Coordinates of C-alpha atoms and ligand atoms in Angstrom, one line a residue:
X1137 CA 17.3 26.3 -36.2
X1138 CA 17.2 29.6 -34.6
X1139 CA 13.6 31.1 -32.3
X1140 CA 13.3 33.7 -35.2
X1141 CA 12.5 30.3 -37.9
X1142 CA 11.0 28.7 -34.7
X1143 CA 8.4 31.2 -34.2
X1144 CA 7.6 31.0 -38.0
X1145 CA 7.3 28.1 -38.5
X1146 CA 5.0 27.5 -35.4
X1147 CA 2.8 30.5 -36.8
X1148 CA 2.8 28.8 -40.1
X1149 CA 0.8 25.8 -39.0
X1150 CA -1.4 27.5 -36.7
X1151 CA -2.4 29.3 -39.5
X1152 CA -2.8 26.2 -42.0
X1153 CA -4.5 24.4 -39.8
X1154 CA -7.1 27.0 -38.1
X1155 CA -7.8 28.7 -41.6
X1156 CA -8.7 25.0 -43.2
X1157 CA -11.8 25.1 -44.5
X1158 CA -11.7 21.7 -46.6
X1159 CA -12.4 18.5 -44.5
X1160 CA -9.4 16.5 -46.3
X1161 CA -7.6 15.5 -49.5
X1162 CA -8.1 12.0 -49.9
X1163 CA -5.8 9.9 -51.7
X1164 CA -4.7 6.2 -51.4
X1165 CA -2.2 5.2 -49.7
X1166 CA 0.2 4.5 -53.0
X1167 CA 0.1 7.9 -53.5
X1168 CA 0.3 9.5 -50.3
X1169 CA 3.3 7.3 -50.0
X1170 CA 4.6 9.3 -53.3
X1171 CA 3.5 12.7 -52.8
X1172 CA 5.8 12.3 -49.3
X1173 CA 8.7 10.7 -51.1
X1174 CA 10.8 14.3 -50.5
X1175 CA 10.5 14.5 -47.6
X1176 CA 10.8 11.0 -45.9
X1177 CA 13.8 10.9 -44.5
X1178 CA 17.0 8.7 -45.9
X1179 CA 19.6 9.3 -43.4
X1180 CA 20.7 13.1 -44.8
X1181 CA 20.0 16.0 -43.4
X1182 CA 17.8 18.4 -44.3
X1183 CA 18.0 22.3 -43.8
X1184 CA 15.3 24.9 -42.5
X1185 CA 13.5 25.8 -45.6
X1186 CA 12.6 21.9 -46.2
X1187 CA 11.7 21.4 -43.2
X1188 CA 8.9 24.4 -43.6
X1189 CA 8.2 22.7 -46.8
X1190 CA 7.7 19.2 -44.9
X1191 CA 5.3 20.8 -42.0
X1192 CA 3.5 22.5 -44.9
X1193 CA 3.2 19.3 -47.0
X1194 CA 1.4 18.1 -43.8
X1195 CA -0.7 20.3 -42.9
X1196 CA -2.1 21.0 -46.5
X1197 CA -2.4 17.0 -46.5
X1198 CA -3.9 16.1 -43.3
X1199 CA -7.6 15.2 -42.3
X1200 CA -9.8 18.7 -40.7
X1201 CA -11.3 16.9 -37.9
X1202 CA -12.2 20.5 -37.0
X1203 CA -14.9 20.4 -39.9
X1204 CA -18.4 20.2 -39.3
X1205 CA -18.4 16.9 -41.5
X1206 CA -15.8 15.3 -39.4
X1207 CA -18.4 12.4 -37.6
X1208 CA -15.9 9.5 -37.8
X1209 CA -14.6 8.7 -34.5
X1210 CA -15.8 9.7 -30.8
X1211 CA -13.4 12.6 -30.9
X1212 CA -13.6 15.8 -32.8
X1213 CA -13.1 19.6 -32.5
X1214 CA -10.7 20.7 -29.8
X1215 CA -11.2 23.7 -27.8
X1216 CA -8.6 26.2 -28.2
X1217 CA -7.7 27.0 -24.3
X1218 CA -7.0 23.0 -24.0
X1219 CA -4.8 23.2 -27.4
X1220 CA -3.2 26.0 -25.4
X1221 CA -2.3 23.5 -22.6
X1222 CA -1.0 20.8 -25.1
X1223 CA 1.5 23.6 -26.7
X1224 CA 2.6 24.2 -22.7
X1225 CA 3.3 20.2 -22.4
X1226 CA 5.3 20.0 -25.9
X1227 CA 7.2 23.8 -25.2
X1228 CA 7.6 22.5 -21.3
X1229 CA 9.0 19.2 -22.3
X1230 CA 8.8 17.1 -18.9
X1231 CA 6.9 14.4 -17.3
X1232 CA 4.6 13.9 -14.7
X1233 CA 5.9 11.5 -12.7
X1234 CA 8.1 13.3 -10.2
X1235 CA 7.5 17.0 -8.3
X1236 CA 11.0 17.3 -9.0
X1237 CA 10.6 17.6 -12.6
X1238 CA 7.2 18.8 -12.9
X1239 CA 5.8 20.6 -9.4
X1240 CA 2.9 22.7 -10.9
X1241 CA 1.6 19.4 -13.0
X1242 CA 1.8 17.2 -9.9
X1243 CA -0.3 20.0 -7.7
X1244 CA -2.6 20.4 -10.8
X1245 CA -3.3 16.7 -11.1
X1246 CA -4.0 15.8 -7.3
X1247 CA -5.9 19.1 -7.5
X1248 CA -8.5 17.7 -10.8
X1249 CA -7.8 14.4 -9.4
X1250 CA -9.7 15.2 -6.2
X1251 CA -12.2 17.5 -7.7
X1252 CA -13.0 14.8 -10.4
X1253 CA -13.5 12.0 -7.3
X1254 CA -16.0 14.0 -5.7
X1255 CA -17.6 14.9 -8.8
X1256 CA -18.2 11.1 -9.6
X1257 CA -19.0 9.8 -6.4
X1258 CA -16.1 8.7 -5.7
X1259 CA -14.9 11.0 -2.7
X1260 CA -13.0 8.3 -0.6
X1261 CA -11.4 7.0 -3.5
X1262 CA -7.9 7.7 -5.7
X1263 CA -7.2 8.5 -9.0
X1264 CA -4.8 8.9 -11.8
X1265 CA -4.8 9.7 -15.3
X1266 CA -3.9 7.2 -17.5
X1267 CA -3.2 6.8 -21.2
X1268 CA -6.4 6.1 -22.5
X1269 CA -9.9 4.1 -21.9
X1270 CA -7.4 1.0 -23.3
X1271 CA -5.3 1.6 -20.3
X1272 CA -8.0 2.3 -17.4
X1273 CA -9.7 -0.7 -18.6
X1274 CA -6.9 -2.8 -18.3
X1275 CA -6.2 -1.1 -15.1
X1276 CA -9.5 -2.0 -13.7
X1277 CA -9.4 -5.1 -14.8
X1278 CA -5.9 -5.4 -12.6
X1279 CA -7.6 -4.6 -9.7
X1280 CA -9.9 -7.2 -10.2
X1281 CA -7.9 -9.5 -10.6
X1282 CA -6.0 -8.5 -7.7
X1283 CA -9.4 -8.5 -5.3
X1284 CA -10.3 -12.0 -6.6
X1285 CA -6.9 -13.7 -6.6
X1286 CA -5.4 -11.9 -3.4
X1287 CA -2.3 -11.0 -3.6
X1288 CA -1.3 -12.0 -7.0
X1289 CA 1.4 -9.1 -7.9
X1290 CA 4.5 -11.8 -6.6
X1291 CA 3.3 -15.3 -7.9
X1292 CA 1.5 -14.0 -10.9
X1293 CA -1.2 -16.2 -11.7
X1294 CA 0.7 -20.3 -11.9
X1295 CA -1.5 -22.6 -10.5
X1296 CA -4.8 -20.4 -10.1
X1297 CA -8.2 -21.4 -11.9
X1298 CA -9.7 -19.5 -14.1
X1299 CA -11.6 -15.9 -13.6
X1300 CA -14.3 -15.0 -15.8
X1301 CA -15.8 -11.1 -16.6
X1302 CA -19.6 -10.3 -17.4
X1303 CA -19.3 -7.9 -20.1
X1304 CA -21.4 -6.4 -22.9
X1305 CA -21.0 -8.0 -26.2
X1306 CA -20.5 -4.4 -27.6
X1307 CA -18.1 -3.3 -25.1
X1308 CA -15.3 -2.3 -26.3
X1309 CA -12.4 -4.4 -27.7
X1310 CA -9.8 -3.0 -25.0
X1311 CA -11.1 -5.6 -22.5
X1312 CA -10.1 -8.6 -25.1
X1313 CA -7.1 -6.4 -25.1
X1314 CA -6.7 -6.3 -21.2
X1315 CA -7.8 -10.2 -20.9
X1316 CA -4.9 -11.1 -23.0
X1317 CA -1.9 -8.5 -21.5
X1318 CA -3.1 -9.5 -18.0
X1319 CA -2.8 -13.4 -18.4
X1320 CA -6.2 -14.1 -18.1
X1321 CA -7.3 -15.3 -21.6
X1322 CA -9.5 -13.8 -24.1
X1323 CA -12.0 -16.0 -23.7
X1324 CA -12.2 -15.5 -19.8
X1325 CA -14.9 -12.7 -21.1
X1326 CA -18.9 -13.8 -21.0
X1327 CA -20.2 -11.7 -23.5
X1328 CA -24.2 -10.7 -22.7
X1329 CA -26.4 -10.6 -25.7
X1330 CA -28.2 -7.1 -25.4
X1331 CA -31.2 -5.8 -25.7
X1332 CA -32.8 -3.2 -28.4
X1333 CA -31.2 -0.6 -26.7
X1334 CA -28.0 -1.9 -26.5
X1335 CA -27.9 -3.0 -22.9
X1336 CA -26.5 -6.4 -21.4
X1337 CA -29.7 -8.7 -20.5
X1338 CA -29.4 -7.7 -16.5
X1339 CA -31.2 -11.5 -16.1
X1340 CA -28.6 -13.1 -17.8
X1341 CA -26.1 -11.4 -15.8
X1342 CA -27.6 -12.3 -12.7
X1343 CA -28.2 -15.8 -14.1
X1344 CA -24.5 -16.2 -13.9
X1345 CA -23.4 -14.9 -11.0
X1346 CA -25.9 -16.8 -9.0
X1347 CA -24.4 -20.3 -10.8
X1348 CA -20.7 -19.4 -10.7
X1349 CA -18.3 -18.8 -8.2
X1350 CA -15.6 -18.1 -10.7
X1351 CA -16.5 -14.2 -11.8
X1352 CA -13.8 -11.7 -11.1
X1353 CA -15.6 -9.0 -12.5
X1354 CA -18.5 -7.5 -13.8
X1355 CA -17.9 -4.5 -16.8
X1356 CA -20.8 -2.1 -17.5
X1357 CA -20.4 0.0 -20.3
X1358 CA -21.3 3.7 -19.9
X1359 CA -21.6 4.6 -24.5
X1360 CA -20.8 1.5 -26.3
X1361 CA -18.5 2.5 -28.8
X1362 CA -21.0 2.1 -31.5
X1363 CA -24.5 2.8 -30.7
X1364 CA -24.0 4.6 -27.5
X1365 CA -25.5 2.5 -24.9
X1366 CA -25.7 2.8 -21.2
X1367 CA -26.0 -0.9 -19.3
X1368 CA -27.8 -0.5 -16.5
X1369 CA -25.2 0.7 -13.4
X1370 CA -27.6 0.6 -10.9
X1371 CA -28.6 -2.8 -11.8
X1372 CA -25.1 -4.2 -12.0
X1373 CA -23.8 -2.5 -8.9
X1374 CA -26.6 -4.3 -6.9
X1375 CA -25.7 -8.0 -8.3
X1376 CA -21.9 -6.9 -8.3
X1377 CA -22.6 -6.4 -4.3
X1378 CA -25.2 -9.6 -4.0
X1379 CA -22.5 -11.5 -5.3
X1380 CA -19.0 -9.3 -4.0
X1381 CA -18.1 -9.0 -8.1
X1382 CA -15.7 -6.2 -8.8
X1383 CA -17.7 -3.6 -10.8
X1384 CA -15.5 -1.5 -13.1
X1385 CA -17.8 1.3 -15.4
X1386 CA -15.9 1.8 -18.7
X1387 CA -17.4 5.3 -19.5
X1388 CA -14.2 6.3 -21.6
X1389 CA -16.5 7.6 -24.3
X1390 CA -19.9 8.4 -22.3
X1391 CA -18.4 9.1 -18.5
X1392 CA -18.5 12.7 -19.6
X1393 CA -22.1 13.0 -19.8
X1394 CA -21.4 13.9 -15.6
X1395 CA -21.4 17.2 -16.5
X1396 CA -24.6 17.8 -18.1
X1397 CA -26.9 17.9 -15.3
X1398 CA -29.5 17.1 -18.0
X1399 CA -28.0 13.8 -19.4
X1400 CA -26.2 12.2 -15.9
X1401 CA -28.9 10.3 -15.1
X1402 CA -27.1 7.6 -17.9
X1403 CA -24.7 7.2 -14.9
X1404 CA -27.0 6.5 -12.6
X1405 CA -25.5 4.2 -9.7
X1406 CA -22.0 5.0 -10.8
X1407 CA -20.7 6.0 -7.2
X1408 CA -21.6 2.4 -6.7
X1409 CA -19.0 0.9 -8.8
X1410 CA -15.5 -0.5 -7.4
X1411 CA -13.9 1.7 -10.6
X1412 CA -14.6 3.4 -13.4
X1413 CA -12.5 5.6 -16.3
X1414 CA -13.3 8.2 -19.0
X1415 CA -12.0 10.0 -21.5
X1416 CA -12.0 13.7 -21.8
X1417 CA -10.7 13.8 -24.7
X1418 CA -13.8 12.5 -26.2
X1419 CA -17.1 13.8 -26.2
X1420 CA -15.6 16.7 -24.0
X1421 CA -13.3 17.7 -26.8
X1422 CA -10.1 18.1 -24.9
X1423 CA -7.2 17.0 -27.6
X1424 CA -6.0 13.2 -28.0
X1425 CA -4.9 12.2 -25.1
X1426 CA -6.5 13.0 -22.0
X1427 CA -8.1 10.1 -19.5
X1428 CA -8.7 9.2 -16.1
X1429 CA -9.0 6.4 -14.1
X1430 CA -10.7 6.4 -10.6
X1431 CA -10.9 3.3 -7.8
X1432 CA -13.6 4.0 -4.7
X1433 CA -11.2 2.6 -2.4
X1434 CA -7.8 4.5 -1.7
X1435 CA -4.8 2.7 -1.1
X1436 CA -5.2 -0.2 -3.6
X1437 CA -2.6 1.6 -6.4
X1438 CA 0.0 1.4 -3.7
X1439 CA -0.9 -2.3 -3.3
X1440 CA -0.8 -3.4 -6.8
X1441 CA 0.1 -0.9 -9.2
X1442 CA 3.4 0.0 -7.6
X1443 CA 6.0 -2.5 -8.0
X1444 CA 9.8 -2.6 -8.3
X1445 CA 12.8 -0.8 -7.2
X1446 CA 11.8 3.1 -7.9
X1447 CA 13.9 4.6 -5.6
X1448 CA 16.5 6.1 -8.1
X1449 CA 13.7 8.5 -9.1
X1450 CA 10.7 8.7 -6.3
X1451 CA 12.0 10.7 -3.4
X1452 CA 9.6 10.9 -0.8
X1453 CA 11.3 13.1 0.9
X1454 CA 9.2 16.1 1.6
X1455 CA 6.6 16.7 4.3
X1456 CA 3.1 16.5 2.2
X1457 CA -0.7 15.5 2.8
X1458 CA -0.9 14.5 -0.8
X1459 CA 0.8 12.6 -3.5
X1460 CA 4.2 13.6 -4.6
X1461 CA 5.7 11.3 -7.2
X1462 CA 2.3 10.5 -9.1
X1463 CA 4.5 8.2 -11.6
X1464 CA 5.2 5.4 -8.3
X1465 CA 1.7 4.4 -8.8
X1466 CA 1.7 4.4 -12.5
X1467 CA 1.9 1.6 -15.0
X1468 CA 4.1 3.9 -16.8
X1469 CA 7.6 5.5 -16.0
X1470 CA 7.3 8.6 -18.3
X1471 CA 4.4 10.5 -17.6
X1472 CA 3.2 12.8 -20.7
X1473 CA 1.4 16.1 -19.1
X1474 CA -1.7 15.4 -20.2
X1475 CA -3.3 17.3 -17.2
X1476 CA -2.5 20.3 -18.4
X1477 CA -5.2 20.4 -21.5
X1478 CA -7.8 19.9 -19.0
X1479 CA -6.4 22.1 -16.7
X1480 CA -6.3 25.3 -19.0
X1481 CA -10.1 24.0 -20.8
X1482 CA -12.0 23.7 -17.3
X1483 CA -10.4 26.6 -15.5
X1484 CA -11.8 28.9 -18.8
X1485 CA -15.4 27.2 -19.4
X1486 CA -16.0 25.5 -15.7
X1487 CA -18.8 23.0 -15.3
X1488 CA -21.2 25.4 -17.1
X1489 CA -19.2 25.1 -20.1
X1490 CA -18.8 21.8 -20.0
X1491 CA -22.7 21.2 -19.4
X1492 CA -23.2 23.4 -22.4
X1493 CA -20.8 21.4 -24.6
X1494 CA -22.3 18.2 -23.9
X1495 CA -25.6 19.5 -24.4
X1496 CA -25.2 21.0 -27.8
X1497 CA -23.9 17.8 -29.2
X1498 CA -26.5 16.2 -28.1
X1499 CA -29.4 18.2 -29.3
X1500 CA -27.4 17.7 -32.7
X1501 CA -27.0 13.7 -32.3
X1502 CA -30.9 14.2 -31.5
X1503 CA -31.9 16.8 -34.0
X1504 CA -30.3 14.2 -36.7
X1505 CA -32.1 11.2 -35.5
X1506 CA -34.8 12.5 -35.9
X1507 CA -34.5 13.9 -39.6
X1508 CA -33.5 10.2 -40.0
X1509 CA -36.8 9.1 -39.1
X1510 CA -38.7 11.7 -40.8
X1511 CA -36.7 10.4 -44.1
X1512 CA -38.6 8.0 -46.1
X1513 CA -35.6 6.2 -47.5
X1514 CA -33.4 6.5 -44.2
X1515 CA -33.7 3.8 -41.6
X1516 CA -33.0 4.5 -37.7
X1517 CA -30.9 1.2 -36.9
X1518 CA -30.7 1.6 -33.1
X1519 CA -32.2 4.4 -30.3
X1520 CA -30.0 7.6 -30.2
X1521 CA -29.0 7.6 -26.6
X1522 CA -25.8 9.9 -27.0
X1523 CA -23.9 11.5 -30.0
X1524 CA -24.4 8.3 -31.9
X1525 CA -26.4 8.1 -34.5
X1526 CA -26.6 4.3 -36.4
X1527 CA -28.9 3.9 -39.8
X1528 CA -28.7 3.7 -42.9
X1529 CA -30.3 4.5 -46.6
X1530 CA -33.2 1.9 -47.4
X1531 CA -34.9 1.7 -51.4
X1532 CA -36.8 -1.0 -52.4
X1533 CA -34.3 -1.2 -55.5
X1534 CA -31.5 -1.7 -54.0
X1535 CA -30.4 -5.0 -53.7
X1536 CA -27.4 -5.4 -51.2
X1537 CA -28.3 -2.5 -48.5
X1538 CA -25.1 -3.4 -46.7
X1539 CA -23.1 -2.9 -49.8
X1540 CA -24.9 -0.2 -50.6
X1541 CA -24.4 1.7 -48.2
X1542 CA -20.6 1.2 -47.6
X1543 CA -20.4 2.5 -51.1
X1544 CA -22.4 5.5 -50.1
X1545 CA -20.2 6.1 -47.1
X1546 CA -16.7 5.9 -49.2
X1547 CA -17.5 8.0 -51.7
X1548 CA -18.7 11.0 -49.5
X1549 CA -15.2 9.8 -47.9
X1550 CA -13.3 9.9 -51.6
X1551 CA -14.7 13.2 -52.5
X1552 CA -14.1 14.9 -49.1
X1553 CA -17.6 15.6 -48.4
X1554 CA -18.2 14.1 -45.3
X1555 CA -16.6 11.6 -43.3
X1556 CA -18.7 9.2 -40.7
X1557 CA -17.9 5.0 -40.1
X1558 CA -19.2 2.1 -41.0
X1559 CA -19.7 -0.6 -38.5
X1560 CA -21.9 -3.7 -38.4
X1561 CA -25.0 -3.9 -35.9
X1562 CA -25.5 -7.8 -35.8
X1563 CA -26.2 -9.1 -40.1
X1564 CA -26.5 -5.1 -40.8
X1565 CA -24.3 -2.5 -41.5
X1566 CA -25.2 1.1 -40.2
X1567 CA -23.8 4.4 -41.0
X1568 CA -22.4 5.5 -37.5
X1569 CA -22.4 9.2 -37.3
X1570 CA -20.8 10.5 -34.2
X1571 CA -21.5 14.3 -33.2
X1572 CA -19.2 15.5 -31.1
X1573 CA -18.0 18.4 -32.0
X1574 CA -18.5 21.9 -31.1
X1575 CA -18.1 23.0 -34.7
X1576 CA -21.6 21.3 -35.9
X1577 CA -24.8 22.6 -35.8
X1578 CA -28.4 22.0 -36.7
X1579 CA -27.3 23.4 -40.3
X1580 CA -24.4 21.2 -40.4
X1581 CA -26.6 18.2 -39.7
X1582 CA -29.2 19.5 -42.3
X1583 CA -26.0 19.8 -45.0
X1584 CA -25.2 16.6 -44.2
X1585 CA -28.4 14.5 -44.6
X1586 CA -28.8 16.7 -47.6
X1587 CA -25.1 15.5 -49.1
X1588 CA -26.0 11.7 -48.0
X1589 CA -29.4 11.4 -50.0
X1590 CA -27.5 13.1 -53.0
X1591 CA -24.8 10.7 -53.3
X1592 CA -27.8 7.9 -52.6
X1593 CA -29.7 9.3 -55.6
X1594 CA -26.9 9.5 -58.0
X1595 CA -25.7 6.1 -57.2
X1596 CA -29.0 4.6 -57.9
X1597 CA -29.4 6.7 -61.1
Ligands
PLP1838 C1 -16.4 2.3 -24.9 C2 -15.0 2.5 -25.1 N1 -14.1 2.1 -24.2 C3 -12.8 2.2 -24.3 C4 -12.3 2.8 -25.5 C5 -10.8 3.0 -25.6 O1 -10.4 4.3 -25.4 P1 -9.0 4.9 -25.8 O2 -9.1 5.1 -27.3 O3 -8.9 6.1 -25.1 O4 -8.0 3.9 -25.5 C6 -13.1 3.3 -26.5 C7 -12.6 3.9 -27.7 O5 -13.3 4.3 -28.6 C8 -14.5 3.1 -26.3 O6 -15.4 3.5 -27.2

């Protein structure tokens, strides 16, 4: 392929994709399987013109999650000046581990890095950006581990008791995750029944840490994934300390709320906590993937990330005050820039930007709640705290609510109307709706509620 068809071709999508106005296309999966039969590969190959034709096949074919009715997952809607930094990643080609292979990255991400510390109370502390809330999770949850076994990177964990971890029962399934990669057992997690706002029961927690000398860590969850809680940092960090618990925040979906200086109180206490992570490619609307992970104390990624013979690629052979080969301290070996979206995003719209983002989705995820309540036949499931918004459609004729409203949901999902989750608050089902996209606006929320108690009426006609 020549740059000449290059160039087209990139032009092509950019246009497909930013002139979209549909939200999607649905079909099953039989016969998206068929409609792609041309163009899956079988070993031949394939020349430029059907290659256009694949791309375009794509694009035509693939969810907006730029449209206002996109409310399906706690990403939506990226901002242009990040997608610019993603293109200079792909068009760049190299990773982030090294300064030899990518100097300006490496600068760039101690540079953030630092900036990002200080910003979350975490000024004496390192960082690094990671490859999702999954992975600083897990990373946090190494630490841990580490600061309540000792040195446990040589012997691994043969012959040690057991180490349990206080967590939400609607945290988020990365930490079952975690348990299992890191050896400790799934069902090494205490699960805290919650409150009506979602939060763990802070006497419960306390209950078990006075009773038990076996917790390695305490997790607070900054947004649960479904209602969009905040436990109680503060709270935590003081038992955490009572009780010298490692406290790791998982604020992968609502860490960003930092940057709203009307909605950071959530993270009250935070600067407390022994590490934390979030996602900016969330609720800040940076693209898929973009995620840091922070520890208050410096010098611990050295201890027990690092490990293995590295010296065929980490030269330390330059005179520097800060970090050279980021990737020596990584769980990974290939480094995907992913600094660079954030980079390009915060250097155009700054913190004021970012404040304003936040705060727009959230005078949505408001706005809707309350049309929700003002609804006779729509029923608020849990308090909106963030961008989530749980309830569901109520009707005294209706026999199976939950079934009923799953229905509801996949058909506005069928006819490419709207598309929002399902997810189940204890016995009940809710409509999840998550706004967080800079696309959606009071109207959009008023079109949607307007679309959701159409398909209701028609389906109990
Ligand atoms: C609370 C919470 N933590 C962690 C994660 C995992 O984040 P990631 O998808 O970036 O791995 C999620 C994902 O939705 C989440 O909601």
């Amino acid at each position: 392929m020549n740059n000449h068809e290059f160039l087209q071709i990139i032009q092509d999508i950019t246009q497909q994709i930013t002139q979209k106005t549909h939200l999607g296309d649905y079909a099953d999966y039989a016969t998206t399987k068929q409609e792609l039969l041309p163009f899956l590969p079988n070993g031949q190959a394939n020349d430029t013109a059907q290659l256009a034709q694949a791309i375009a096949h794509y694009c035509a074919h693939s969810v907006n999650t730029n449209h206002p009715q996109f409310a399906n997952q706690l990403w939506s809607g990226q901002s242009k000046p990040a997608i610019l930094g993603d293109i200079l990643a792909v068009l760049t080609n190299s990773s982030s581990a090294t300064f030899e292979t990518a100097p300006l990255a490496t600068v760039i991400e101690n540079h953030i890095m630092k900036y990002l510390l200080q910003y979350y109370g975490f000024a004496g502390g390192e960082g690094l950006m990671a490859t999702g809330g999954s992975h600083g999770n897990m990373m946090g949850m190494m630490l841990a581990r580490a600061n309540f076994y000792g040195d446990d990177k040589r012997r691994g964990l043969a012959g040690k008791h057991k180490a349990y971890t206080i967590i939400n029962t609607e945290a988020h399934y990365s930490f079952d995750k975690a348990a299992n990669i890191l050896g400790l057992g799934t069902d090494s997690l205490l699960k805290i029944a919650t409150n009506d706002h979602g939060q763990m029961d802070i006497n419960a927690v306390e209950k078990l840490c006075q009773e038990r000398n076996d917790i390695m860590m305490i997790v607070a969850t900054a947004g649960t994934t479904v209602r969009g809680a905040f436990d109680n940092i503060a709270e935590l960090a003081r038992i955490a300390q009572q009780y010298k618990i490692w406290l790791h925040v998982d604020g992968a979906w609502g860490g960003a709320v930092q940057f709203s200086p009307t909605h950071r109180h959530l993270l009250a206490g935070l600067h407390w906590a022994d590490s934390f992570c979030f996602d900016a490619h969330k609720m800040l609307g940076i693209p898929l993937i973009c995620s840091f992970f922070m520890a208050k104390n410096r010098g611990l990624f050295d201890q027990y990330f690092t490990a293995g013979d590295g010296s065929y690629i980490f030269h330390n052979d330059e005179d520097t005050q800060e970090r050279l080969n980021l990737g020596a301290n990584s769980l990974l070996c290939g480094r995907r820039v992913d600094i660079l979206k954030f980079w390009l995003d915060f250097y155009y719209y700054g913190e004021q930007g970012f404040a304003r983002r936040i705060d727009n989705c959230l005078d949505n995820a408001q706005y809707f709640a309350q049309l929700v309540q003002n609804h006779p036949n729509l029923q608020l499931q849990s308090p909106q705290i963030i961008n989530n918004v749980c309830f569901r459609y109520v009707a005294p004729q209706i026999g199976d609510v939950n079934e009923f409203n799953r229905q509801l949901r996949q058909s506005l999902y069928h006819h490419n109307q709207a598309l929002f989750n399902i997810a189940q608050l204890g016995e009940e089902l809710t409509l999840r709706l998550v706004l967080t996209s800079q696309h959606q606006t009071r109207q959009s929320c008023d079109e949607l509620l307007a679309m959701i108690i159409a398909k209701a009426k028609e389906m109990l006609a």
